[in-house]
Amino acid sequence: MTDDTNQPTSKNLEQSFKNLRTFIKDQHESLEKSHLRAIQHKTFTCAAECTSNYNLPHRQTSNCLEKCFDPFKKAEHLIKDSTEHIDIEINKCMDNCKIDADFFAKEKGLNFDDKGDAEKIRRKFYQCGMSCPRQVIPLISNAFYVIKQELDARQ
C-alpha cells in the first residue's frame, strides 16, 4: 500500500483524525483561556467566601457553595453536550462510509475474501472516512462559537 493521496490508506485516515483532534484541542484551549479559567476563578473565589465565615450554619454554607459552583457546572454541561453532538456526527459519517463501501463492493461485484477486492473496498472506505473530519470542522467551529456566546450571555 502506498501513502499518496491517490491511494487512501489507514495511515491517511489516522492522520485526518489526528488533525481533527488537534483542531478540537486548540479550540478547547482557546475556550479555556477566554472563558473557562475566569469561570473557575469566580467559582473558587466565591466558594472561599462561602467557607470563610465559620459561624454560618452548614446548610447555609452548602447552599452558598452550590450557587458558586452552578455556573461552572452549567459550562461543563454545555461543553459535554456539544462534544457528544460532535461525536454523534463523526460516528454517523463513518457509518455512512461503511455503508458506501459495502454498496461499492456490491455494485462492482467485489468479494471481501479476495485480497485485491478487499483492498479496493478498504480504499473506498478510507477515502470516504478521510472526509469525515473535514465535514465536522465547521460544526466544531460553530459549536465552540455558540459555547462562547452562551457563556458570555450568562456573565
XYZ file of C-alpha atoms in Angstrom:
155
model
C 0.000 0.000 0.000
C 1.267 3.418 -0.883
C 0.779 6.522 1.178
C -0.006 9.058 -1.561
C -3.349 10.853 -1.785
C -4.438 8.791 -4.820
C -4.353 5.631 -2.716
C -6.010 6.341 0.631
C -4.658 4.219 3.451
C -5.418 3.631 7.091
C -2.454 5.901 7.805
C -4.107 8.735 5.848
C -7.327 8.138 7.757
C -5.489 8.166 11.093
C -3.749 11.412 10.125
C -7.090 13.028 9.237
C -8.429 12.176 12.672
C -5.192 13.233 14.354
C -5.547 16.633 12.658
C -9.156 16.788 13.850
C -8.124 16.020 17.451
C -5.511 18.800 17.236
C -8.154 21.210 15.934
C -10.537 20.294 18.773
C -7.736 20.581 21.341
C -6.841 24.057 20.030
C -10.489 25.137 20.165
C -10.832 23.847 23.718
C -7.612 25.562 24.858
C -8.864 28.818 23.375
C -12.185 28.403 25.197
C -10.400 27.651 28.439
C -8.222 30.753 28.189
C -11.006 33.076 27.082
C -13.836 31.832 29.306
C -13.420 28.737 31.458
C -10.491 29.913 33.560
C -12.413 33.051 34.545
C -15.452 30.955 35.470
C -13.244 28.659 37.544
C -11.659 31.621 39.287
C -15.048 33.146 40.138
C -16.287 29.740 41.327
C -13.424 29.168 43.723
C -13.294 32.774 44.934
C -16.991 32.556 45.694
C -16.502 29.191 47.432
C -13.718 30.653 49.563
C -16.028 33.467 50.631
C -18.784 30.968 51.492
C -16.481 28.994 53.733
C -14.728 31.953 55.339
C -17.482 32.528 57.898
C -17.143 29.718 60.451
C -20.314 30.824 62.218
C -22.662 30.095 59.304
C -24.834 27.008 59.643
C -23.844 24.023 57.486
C -26.992 24.250 55.319
C -26.354 27.923 54.539
C -22.721 27.220 53.634
C -23.794 24.315 51.419
C -26.387 26.459 49.623
C -23.810 29.174 49.093
C -21.325 26.669 47.653
C -23.980 25.207 45.370
C -24.699 28.687 43.969
C -20.968 29.245 43.442
C -20.487 26.023 41.504
C -23.660 26.291 39.427
C -22.155 28.429 36.598
C -19.148 26.112 36.361
C -21.365 23.012 36.232
C -23.534 24.606 33.552
C -20.454 25.447 31.455
C -19.191 21.873 31.774
C -22.630 20.540 30.784
C -22.741 22.837 27.755
C -19.329 21.599 26.599
C -20.264 17.956 27.237
C -23.463 18.284 25.188
C -21.590 19.871 22.282
C -18.880 17.218 22.400
C -21.453 14.446 22.376
C -23.183 16.019 19.373
C -19.875 16.216 17.503
C -19.100 12.568 18.332
C -22.523 11.536 17.027
C -21.918 13.385 13.756
C -18.493 11.772 13.298
C -19.935 8.326 14.008
C -22.780 8.910 11.547
C -20.292 9.908 8.882
C -18.125 6.837 9.487
C -21.213 4.591 9.494
C -22.209 6.095 6.149
C -18.705 5.371 4.853
C -19.108 1.719 5.824
C -22.459 1.627 4.035
C -20.911 3.340 0.988
C -18.038 0.845 0.933
C -20.456 -2.079 1.204
C -22.608 -0.620 -1.576
C -19.494 -0.042 -3.694
C -18.483 -3.689 -3.204
C -21.908 -4.978 -4.191
C -22.218 -2.586 -7.134
C -18.800 -3.625 -8.502
C -19.287 -7.294 -7.632
C -16.269 -7.264 -5.338
C -15.580 -10.093 -2.939
C -14.383 -9.255 0.598
C -12.490 -12.564 0.682
C -10.399 -11.677 -2.380
C -7.275 -9.763 -1.312
C -7.333 -7.384 -4.285
C -11.054 -6.716 -3.960
C -10.766 -6.213 -0.213
C -8.048 -3.637 -0.840
C -10.332 -1.704 -3.236
C -13.140 -1.767 -0.689
C -10.802 -0.575 2.089
C -9.523 2.262 -0.103
C -13.097 3.327 -0.801
C -13.807 3.306 2.947
C -10.588 5.212 3.768
C -11.293 7.803 1.095
C -14.758 8.413 2.496
C -13.552 8.301 6.112
C -10.910 10.928 5.430
C -13.712 13.360 4.517
C -15.456 12.958 7.896
C -13.075 15.188 9.882
C -13.328 17.876 7.187
C -17.118 17.665 7.319
C -17.319 18.189 11.082
C -14.803 21.045 11.364
C -17.469 23.679 10.570
C -19.751 22.029 13.146
C -16.944 22.149 15.728
C -16.120 25.772 14.971
C -19.781 26.687 15.287
C -20.184 24.672 18.499
C -17.303 26.465 20.196
C -18.587 29.822 18.937
C -22.029 29.059 20.382
C -20.496 27.926 23.669
C -18.558 31.195 23.947
C -21.682 33.219 23.110
C -23.702 31.283 25.681
C -21.037 31.755 28.368
C -20.803 35.471 27.563
C -24.585 35.796 27.908
C -24.503 34.134 31.333
C -21.935 36.537 32.799
